């Protein structure tokens, strides 16, 4: 299971990277716009901190525009993964870009048929958004189960990148289902190692140790 951080915030990326368990970064136009910085400058900073896949999303929605942006983004660094929305023009562009050896992350996936088509088009990663499905009373993790089964049935190489994760249980279930990657905001990564019994146990160990010394 690979762990990616879903943010464009440099301090959060640095802090997550310092844990030694961070494999990559995903960004999206909303996350980038929140930082109020130049996109290219932001990507350069991220690429210096993390030596792993960094997803950068295109803004175009037409085939030619997606290709142009995708080619430009992919030239920045070998770790750049071009993030492309799961629309008709996007799928066509994924097919062309994957033929050119460009790594792609097909985003805004909400159904198993969308995921199957992305894999057929040669996507490197598929990003199903589990939290946003849960938000509308649909079963986000059920979608992951379906995609993992379909990809296994047909031996697709496309990696299942679970996105829109809101809490540690999403992460644990994704691990149980055999998804390849989870991308999470910093606040969820920060919860993965916390347990109240660990804190209580440590406090007891240290207070017992101090008693013995006296
Ligand atoms: C994935 O690549 C997206 O950036 C992200 O996971 C969306 O998450 P949200 O639904 O919390 O905005």
PDB file of C-alpha atoms and ligand atoms in Angstrom:
ATOM      1  CA  UNK A   1       0.000   0.000   0.000  1.00  0.00           C
ATOM      2  CA  UNK A   2       1.470   3.312  -1.106  1.00  0.00           C
ATOM      3  CA  UNK A   3       0.616   6.470   0.837  1.00  0.00           C
ATOM      4  CA  UNK A   4       0.214   9.770  -1.020  1.00  0.00           C
ATOM      5  CA  UNK A   5      -0.662  13.123   0.519  1.00  0.00           C
ATOM      6  CA  UNK A   6      -3.561  14.991  -1.106  1.00  0.00           C
ATOM      7  CA  UNK A   7      -2.521  18.633  -0.798  1.00  0.00           C
ATOM      8  CA  UNK A   8      -0.543  21.415  -2.426  1.00  0.00           C
ATOM      9  CA  UNK A   9       0.498  22.867   0.928  1.00  0.00           C
ATOM     10  CA  UNK A  10       4.287  22.822   1.243  1.00  0.00           C
ATOM     11  CA  UNK A  11       4.443  22.699   5.070  1.00  0.00           C
ATOM     12  CA  UNK A  12       2.069  19.733   5.164  1.00  0.00           C
ATOM     13  CA  UNK A  13       4.044  17.928   2.462  1.00  0.00           C
ATOM     14  CA  UNK A  14       7.296  18.556   4.367  1.00  0.00           C
ATOM     15  CA  UNK A  15       5.805  17.311   7.622  1.00  0.00           C
ATOM     16  CA  UNK A  16       4.332  14.172   6.024  1.00  0.00           C
ATOM     17  CA  UNK A  17       7.623  13.495   4.190  1.00  0.00           C
ATOM     18  CA  UNK A  18       9.520  13.754   7.480  1.00  0.00           C
ATOM     19  CA  UNK A  19       7.546  10.723   8.759  1.00  0.00           C
ATOM     20  CA  UNK A  20       9.425   8.584   6.228  1.00  0.00           C
ATOM     21  CA  UNK A  21       6.310   6.815   4.943  1.00  0.00           C
ATOM     22  CA  UNK A  22       5.247   9.165   2.155  1.00  0.00           C
ATOM     23  CA  UNK A  23       5.341   7.757  -1.389  1.00  0.00           C
ATOM     24  CA  UNK A  24       3.825  10.561  -3.456  1.00  0.00           C
ATOM     25  CA  UNK A  25       1.587  13.621  -3.761  1.00  0.00           C
ATOM     26  CA  UNK A  26      -1.717  14.358  -5.477  1.00  0.00           C
ATOM     27  CA  UNK A  27      -2.927  17.870  -6.207  1.00  0.00           C
ATOM     28  CA  UNK A  28      -6.026  19.211  -7.907  1.00  0.00           C
ATOM     29  CA  UNK A  29      -7.041  22.684  -9.166  1.00  0.00           C
ATOM     30  CA  UNK A  30      -8.946  23.476  -5.941  1.00  0.00           C
ATOM     31  CA  UNK A  31      -5.991  22.524  -3.722  1.00  0.00           C
ATOM     32  CA  UNK A  32      -3.540  24.518  -5.875  1.00  0.00           C
ATOM     33  CA  UNK A  33      -5.756  27.587  -5.987  1.00  0.00           C
ATOM     34  CA  UNK A  34      -6.021  27.546  -2.161  1.00  0.00           C
ATOM     35  CA  UNK A  35      -2.241  28.081  -1.899  1.00  0.00           C
ATOM     36  CA  UNK A  36      -2.302  31.283  -4.020  1.00  0.00           C
ATOM     37  CA  UNK A  37       1.043  30.451  -5.666  1.00  0.00           C
ATOM     38  CA  UNK A  38       2.180  29.970  -9.261  1.00  0.00           C
ATOM     39  CA  UNK A  39       1.368  26.358 -10.297  1.00  0.00           C
ATOM     40  CA  UNK A  40       4.765  25.673 -11.888  1.00  0.00           C
ATOM     41  CA  UNK A  41       6.676  27.128  -8.919  1.00  0.00           C
ATOM     42  CA  UNK A  42       4.555  25.040  -6.543  1.00  0.00           C
ATOM     43  CA  UNK A  43       5.246  21.851  -8.514  1.00  0.00           C
ATOM     44  CA  UNK A  44       8.992  22.578  -8.512  1.00  0.00           C
ATOM     45  CA  UNK A  45       8.920  22.942  -4.722  1.00  0.00           C
ATOM     46  CA  UNK A  46       6.934  19.707  -4.264  1.00  0.00           C
ATOM     47  CA  UNK A  47       9.247  17.780  -6.604  1.00  0.00           C
ATOM     48  CA  UNK A  48      12.241  18.801  -4.470  1.00  0.00           C
ATOM     49  CA  UNK A  49      10.620  17.467  -1.290  1.00  0.00           C
ATOM     50  CA  UNK A  50       9.165  14.163  -2.499  1.00  0.00           C
ATOM     51  CA  UNK A  51      10.945  11.686  -4.763  1.00  0.00           C
ATOM     52  CA  UNK A  52       7.816   9.891  -5.946  1.00  0.00           C
ATOM     53  CA  UNK A  53       4.786  10.390  -8.196  1.00  0.00           C
ATOM     54  CA  UNK A  54       3.359  13.932  -8.106  1.00  0.00           C
ATOM     55  CA  UNK A  55      -0.042  14.334  -9.790  1.00  0.00           C
ATOM     56  CA  UNK A  56      -0.611  17.629 -11.611  1.00  0.00           C
ATOM     57  CA  UNK A  57      -4.042  18.190 -13.148  1.00  0.00           C
ATOM     58  CA  UNK A  58      -4.862  19.649 -16.554  1.00  0.00           C
ATOM     59  CA  UNK A  59      -7.477  22.400 -16.860  1.00  0.00           C
ATOM     60  CA  UNK A  60      -8.465  21.794 -20.489  1.00  0.00           C
ATOM     61  CA  UNK A  61     -11.507  19.675 -21.244  1.00  0.00           C
ATOM     62  CA  UNK A  62     -10.942  19.134 -24.985  1.00  0.00           C
ATOM     63  CA  UNK A  63      -8.682  16.435 -26.461  1.00  0.00           C
ATOM     64  CA  UNK A  64      -6.109  18.781 -28.051  1.00  0.00           C
ATOM     65  CA  UNK A  65      -5.948  21.021 -24.999  1.00  0.00           C
ATOM     66  CA  UNK A  66      -5.493  18.080 -22.606  1.00  0.00           C
ATOM     67  CA  UNK A  67      -2.734  16.666 -24.825  1.00  0.00           C
ATOM     68  CA  UNK A  68      -0.903  20.006 -24.962  1.00  0.00           C
ATOM     69  CA  UNK A  69      -1.072  20.564 -21.205  1.00  0.00           C
ATOM     70  CA  UNK A  70      -0.284  16.930 -20.457  1.00  0.00           C
ATOM     71  CA  UNK A  71       2.817  16.933 -22.641  1.00  0.00           C
ATOM     72  CA  UNK A  72       4.026  20.199 -21.081  1.00  0.00           C
ATOM     73  CA  UNK A  73       3.446  18.949 -17.523  1.00  0.00           C
ATOM     74  CA  UNK A  74       5.125  15.608 -18.174  1.00  0.00           C
ATOM     75  CA  UNK A  75       8.265  17.375 -19.426  1.00  0.00           C
ATOM     76  CA  UNK A  76       8.762  19.130 -16.072  1.00  0.00           C
ATOM     77  CA  UNK A  77      10.061  16.023 -14.271  1.00  0.00           C
ATOM     78  CA  UNK A  78       9.982  12.237 -14.585  1.00  0.00           C
ATOM     79  CA  UNK A  79       7.918  12.059 -11.357  1.00  0.00           C
ATOM     80  CA  UNK A  80       5.045  14.122 -12.792  1.00  0.00           C
ATOM     81  CA  UNK A  81       1.827  12.190 -13.331  1.00  0.00           C
ATOM     82  CA  UNK A  82      -0.677  14.004 -15.544  1.00  0.00           C
ATOM     83  CA  UNK A  83      -4.080  14.087 -13.899  1.00  0.00           C
ATOM     84  CA  UNK A  84      -6.938  13.962 -16.404  1.00  0.00           C
ATOM     85  CA  UNK A  85     -10.701  14.082 -15.722  1.00  0.00           C
ATOM     86  CA  UNK A  86     -12.777  11.023 -16.575  1.00  0.00           C
ATOM     87  CA  UNK A  87     -14.667  12.493 -19.519  1.00  0.00           C
ATOM     88  CA  UNK A  88     -14.837  11.346 -23.140  1.00  0.00           C
ATOM     89  CA  UNK A  89     -12.127  13.761 -24.324  1.00  0.00           C
ATOM     90  CA  UNK A  90     -10.041  12.834 -21.304  1.00  0.00           C
ATOM     91  CA  UNK A  91     -10.150   9.125 -22.128  1.00  0.00           C
ATOM     92  CA  UNK A  92      -9.025   9.804 -25.695  1.00  0.00           C
ATOM     93  CA  UNK A  93      -6.132  11.885 -24.390  1.00  0.00           C
ATOM     94  CA  UNK A  94      -5.163   9.165 -21.871  1.00  0.00           C
ATOM     95  CA  UNK A  95      -4.902   6.667 -24.748  1.00  0.00           C
ATOM     96  CA  UNK A  96      -2.617   9.006 -26.737  1.00  0.00           C
ATOM     97  CA  UNK A  97      -0.489  10.109 -23.780  1.00  0.00           C
ATOM     98  CA  UNK A  98      -0.040   6.585 -22.424  1.00  0.00           C
ATOM     99  CA  UNK A  99       1.135   5.576 -25.933  1.00  0.00           C
ATOM    100  CA  UNK A 100       3.806   8.267 -25.596  1.00  0.00           C
ATOM    101  CA  UNK A 101       4.932   6.908 -22.226  1.00  0.00           C
ATOM    102  CA  UNK A 102       3.333   9.719 -20.195  1.00  0.00           C
ATOM    103  CA  UNK A 103       2.070   8.620 -16.767  1.00  0.00           C
ATOM    104  CA  UNK A 104      -1.592   9.476 -16.159  1.00  0.00           C
ATOM    105  CA  UNK A 105      -3.928   9.626 -13.181  1.00  0.00           C
ATOM    106  CA  UNK A 106      -7.564   9.520 -14.290  1.00  0.00           C
ATOM    107  CA  UNK A 107      -9.536  11.513 -11.777  1.00  0.00           C
ATOM    108  CA  UNK A 108     -13.173  12.116 -10.784  1.00  0.00           C
ATOM    109  CA  UNK A 109     -14.066   8.421 -11.122  1.00  0.00           C
ATOM    110  CA  UNK A 110     -17.426   7.509  -9.590  1.00  0.00           C
ATOM    111  CA  UNK A 111     -18.399   4.241 -11.296  1.00  0.00           C
ATOM    112  CA  UNK A 112     -16.911   0.830 -12.164  1.00  0.00           C
ATOM    113  CA  UNK A 113     -17.574   1.273 -15.890  1.00  0.00           C
ATOM    114  CA  UNK A 114     -15.608   4.535 -15.866  1.00  0.00           C
ATOM    115  CA  UNK A 115     -12.732   2.718 -14.136  1.00  0.00           C
ATOM    116  CA  UNK A 116     -12.772  -0.106 -16.684  1.00  0.00           C
ATOM    117  CA  UNK A 117     -12.558   2.352 -19.592  1.00  0.00           C
ATOM    118  CA  UNK A 118      -9.706   4.276 -17.955  1.00  0.00           C
ATOM    119  CA  UNK A 119      -7.744   1.036 -17.597  1.00  0.00           C
ATOM    120  CA  UNK A 120      -8.435   0.092 -21.224  1.00  0.00           C
ATOM    121  CA  UNK A 121      -7.184   3.535 -22.260  1.00  0.00           C
ATOM    122  CA  UNK A 122      -3.894   2.767 -20.501  1.00  0.00           C
ATOM    123  CA  UNK A 123      -4.180   4.894 -17.350  1.00  0.00           C
ATOM    124  CA  UNK A 124      -1.339   4.512 -14.843  1.00  0.00           C
ATOM    125  CA  UNK A 125      -3.710   5.270 -11.946  1.00  0.00           C
ATOM    126  CA  UNK A 126      -7.476   5.455 -11.516  1.00  0.00           C
ATOM    127  CA  UNK A 127      -8.766   7.792  -8.783  1.00  0.00           C
ATOM    128  CA  UNK A 128     -12.196   6.809  -7.411  1.00  0.00           C
ATOM    129  CA  UNK A 129     -13.492   9.451  -4.963  1.00  0.00           C
ATOM    130  CA  UNK A 130     -14.889   7.535  -1.987  1.00  0.00           C
ATOM    131  CA  UNK A 131     -15.748  10.436   0.353  1.00  0.00           C
ATOM    132  CA  UNK A 132     -17.762  12.303  -2.255  1.00  0.00           C
ATOM    133  CA  UNK A 133     -19.847   9.155  -2.903  1.00  0.00           C
ATOM    134  CA  UNK A 134     -20.420   8.675   0.833  1.00  0.00           C
ATOM    135  CA  UNK A 135     -21.511  12.338   0.972  1.00  0.00           C
ATOM    136  CA  UNK A 136     -24.460  11.553  -1.318  1.00  0.00           C
ATOM    137  CA  UNK A 137     -25.355   8.327   0.529  1.00  0.00           C
ATOM    138  CA  UNK A 138     -23.645   6.042  -1.981  1.00  0.00           C
ATOM    139  CA  UNK A 139     -21.121   3.362  -1.030  1.00  0.00           C
ATOM    140  CA  UNK A 140     -17.661   4.784  -1.715  1.00  0.00           C
ATOM    141  CA  UNK A 141     -15.721   1.750  -0.519  1.00  0.00           C
ATOM    142  CA  UNK A 142     -18.117  -0.561  -2.401  1.00  0.00           C
ATOM    143  CA  UNK A 143     -16.844   1.099  -5.582  1.00  0.00           C
ATOM    144  CA  UNK A 144     -13.253   0.278  -4.618  1.00  0.00           C
ATOM    145  CA  UNK A 145     -14.191  -3.364  -4.104  1.00  0.00           C
ATOM    146  CA  UNK A 146     -15.808  -3.460  -7.567  1.00  0.00           C
ATOM    147  CA  UNK A 147     -12.832  -1.844  -9.290  1.00  0.00           C
ATOM    148  CA  UNK A 148     -10.274  -4.104  -7.577  1.00  0.00           C
ATOM    149  CA  UNK A 149     -12.302  -7.167  -8.641  1.00  0.00           C
ATOM    150  CA  UNK A 150     -12.673  -5.958 -12.243  1.00  0.00           C
ATOM    151  CA  UNK A 151      -8.987  -5.067 -12.555  1.00  0.00           C
ATOM    152  CA  UNK A 152      -8.004  -8.472 -11.129  1.00  0.00           C
ATOM    153  CA  UNK A 153     -10.452 -10.305 -13.428  1.00  0.00           C
ATOM    154  CA  UNK A 154      -8.807  -8.815 -16.496  1.00  0.00           C
ATOM    155  CA  UNK A 155      -5.254  -8.376 -15.122  1.00  0.00           C
ATOM    156  CA  UNK A 156      -5.138  -4.620 -15.765  1.00  0.00           C
ATOM    157  CA  UNK A 157      -1.909  -2.881 -14.689  1.00  0.00           C
ATOM    158  CA  UNK A 158      -3.707   0.367 -13.761  1.00  0.00           C
ATOM    159  CA  UNK A 159      -3.228   1.085 -10.058  1.00  0.00           C
ATOM    160  CA  UNK A 160      -6.259   1.778  -7.880  1.00  0.00           C
ATOM    161  CA  UNK A 161      -5.593   5.097  -6.129  1.00  0.00           C
ATOM    162  CA  UNK A 162      -8.267   5.600  -3.487  1.00  0.00           C
ATOM    163  CA  UNK A 163      -9.059   9.333  -3.326  1.00  0.00           C
ATOM    164  CA  UNK A 164     -11.317  11.650  -1.351  1.00  0.00           C
ATOM    165  CA  UNK A 165     -10.448   9.732   1.818  1.00  0.00           C
ATOM    166  CA  UNK A 166     -11.994  11.335   4.898  1.00  0.00           C
ATOM    167  CA  UNK A 167     -10.961   9.104   7.837  1.00  0.00           C
ATOM    168  CA  UNK A 168      -8.659   6.192   8.825  1.00  0.00           C
ATOM    169  CA  UNK A 169     -11.360   3.545   8.238  1.00  0.00           C
ATOM    170  CA  UNK A 170     -11.395   4.395   4.523  1.00  0.00           C
ATOM    171  CA  UNK A 171      -7.642   3.689   4.554  1.00  0.00           C
ATOM    172  CA  UNK A 172      -7.938   0.406   6.469  1.00  0.00           C
ATOM    173  CA  UNK A 173     -10.741  -0.875   4.224  1.00  0.00           C
ATOM    174  CA  UNK A 174      -8.742   0.076   1.117  1.00  0.00           C
ATOM    175  CA  UNK A 175      -5.802  -1.959   2.477  1.00  0.00           C
ATOM    176  CA  UNK A 176      -8.099  -4.949   3.145  1.00  0.00           C
ATOM    177  CA  UNK A 177      -9.470  -4.740  -0.394  1.00  0.00           C
ATOM    178  CA  UNK A 178      -6.026  -4.702  -1.960  1.00  0.00           C
ATOM    179  CA  UNK A 179      -6.102  -1.194  -3.440  1.00  0.00           C
ATOM    180  CA  UNK A 180      -2.650   0.012  -4.531  1.00  0.00           C
ATOM    181  CA  UNK A 181      -2.524   3.589  -3.228  1.00  0.00           C
ATOM    182  CA  UNK A 182      -4.388   5.841  -0.799  1.00  0.00           C
ATOM    183  CA  UNK A 183      -4.190   9.617  -1.088  1.00  0.00           C
ATOM    184  CA  UNK A 184      -5.189  11.483   2.036  1.00  0.00           C
ATOM    185  CA  UNK A 185      -5.192  14.999   3.442  1.00  0.00           C
ATOM    186  CA  UNK A 186      -2.606  15.638   6.161  1.00  0.00           C
ATOM    187  CA  UNK A 187      -5.191  15.443   8.966  1.00  0.00           C
ATOM    188  CA  UNK A 188      -6.010  11.818   8.036  1.00  0.00           C
ATOM    189  CA  UNK A 189      -2.346  10.748   7.728  1.00  0.00           C
ATOM    190  CA  UNK A 190      -1.821  12.283  11.166  1.00  0.00           C
ATOM    191  CA  UNK A 191      -4.558  10.054  12.618  1.00  0.00           C
ATOM    192  CA  UNK A 192      -3.131   6.796  11.228  1.00  0.00           C
ATOM    193  CA  UNK A 193      -0.509   6.374  13.926  1.00  0.00           C
ATOM    194  CA  UNK A 194      -2.525   7.684  16.868  1.00  0.00           C
ATOM    195  CA  UNK A 195      -4.210   5.438  19.417  1.00  0.00           C
ATOM    196  CA  UNK A 196      -5.375   6.514  22.906  1.00  0.00           C
ATOM    197  CA  UNK A 197      -4.146   3.235  24.439  1.00  0.00           C
ATOM    198  CA  UNK A 198      -0.653   3.914  23.046  1.00  0.00           C
ATOM    199  CA  UNK A 199      -0.641   7.322  24.752  1.00  0.00           C
ATOM    200  CA  UNK A 200      -2.020   5.940  28.042  1.00  0.00           C
ATOM    201  CA  UNK A 201       0.437   3.017  27.939  1.00  0.00           C
ATOM    202  CA  UNK A 202       3.413   5.259  27.284  1.00  0.00           C
ATOM    203  CA  UNK A 203       2.432   7.642  30.066  1.00  0.00           C
ATOM    204  CA  UNK A 204       2.236   4.674  32.487  1.00  0.00           C
ATOM    205  CA  UNK A 205       5.589   3.236  31.361  1.00  0.00           C
ATOM    206  CA  UNK A 206       7.291   6.585  31.886  1.00  0.00           C
ATOM    207  CA  UNK A 207       5.702   7.281  35.264  1.00  0.00           C
ATOM    208  CA  UNK A 208       6.635   3.757  36.482  1.00  0.00           C
ATOM    209  CA  UNK A 209      10.154   4.273  35.217  1.00  0.00           C
ATOM    210  CA  UNK A 210      10.465   7.564  37.088  1.00  0.00           C
ATOM    211  CA  UNK A 211       9.183   5.972  40.340  1.00  0.00           C
ATOM    212  CA  UNK A 212      11.835   3.256  40.145  1.00  0.00           C
ATOM    213  CA  UNK A 213      14.606   5.840  39.669  1.00  0.00           C
ATOM    214  CA  UNK A 214      13.600   7.676  42.905  1.00  0.00           C
TER     215      UNK A 214
HETATM  216  C1  LIG B   1      -7.867  13.234  -5.513  1.00  0.00           C
HETATM  217  O1  LIG B   1      -6.936  13.151  -6.255  1.00  0.00           O
HETATM  218  C2  LIG B   1      -8.525  14.472  -5.109  1.00  0.00           C
HETATM  219  O2  LIG B   1      -7.576  15.511  -5.095  1.00  0.00           O
HETATM  220  C3  LIG B   1      -9.094  14.412  -3.725  1.00  0.00           C
HETATM  221  O3  LIG B   1      -8.850  13.178  -3.106  1.00  0.00           O
HETATM  222  C4  LIG B   1     -10.478  14.939  -3.598  1.00  0.00           C
HETATM  223  O4  LIG B   1     -10.855  14.865  -2.256  1.00  0.00           O
HETATM  224  P1  LIG B   1     -12.096  15.681  -1.644  1.00  0.00           P
HETATM  225  O5  LIG B   1     -13.336  15.000  -2.063  1.00  0.00           O
HETATM  226  O6  LIG B   1     -11.880  15.603  -0.161  1.00  0.00           O
HETATM  227  O7  LIG B   1     -11.979  17.076  -2.194  1.00  0.00           O
END
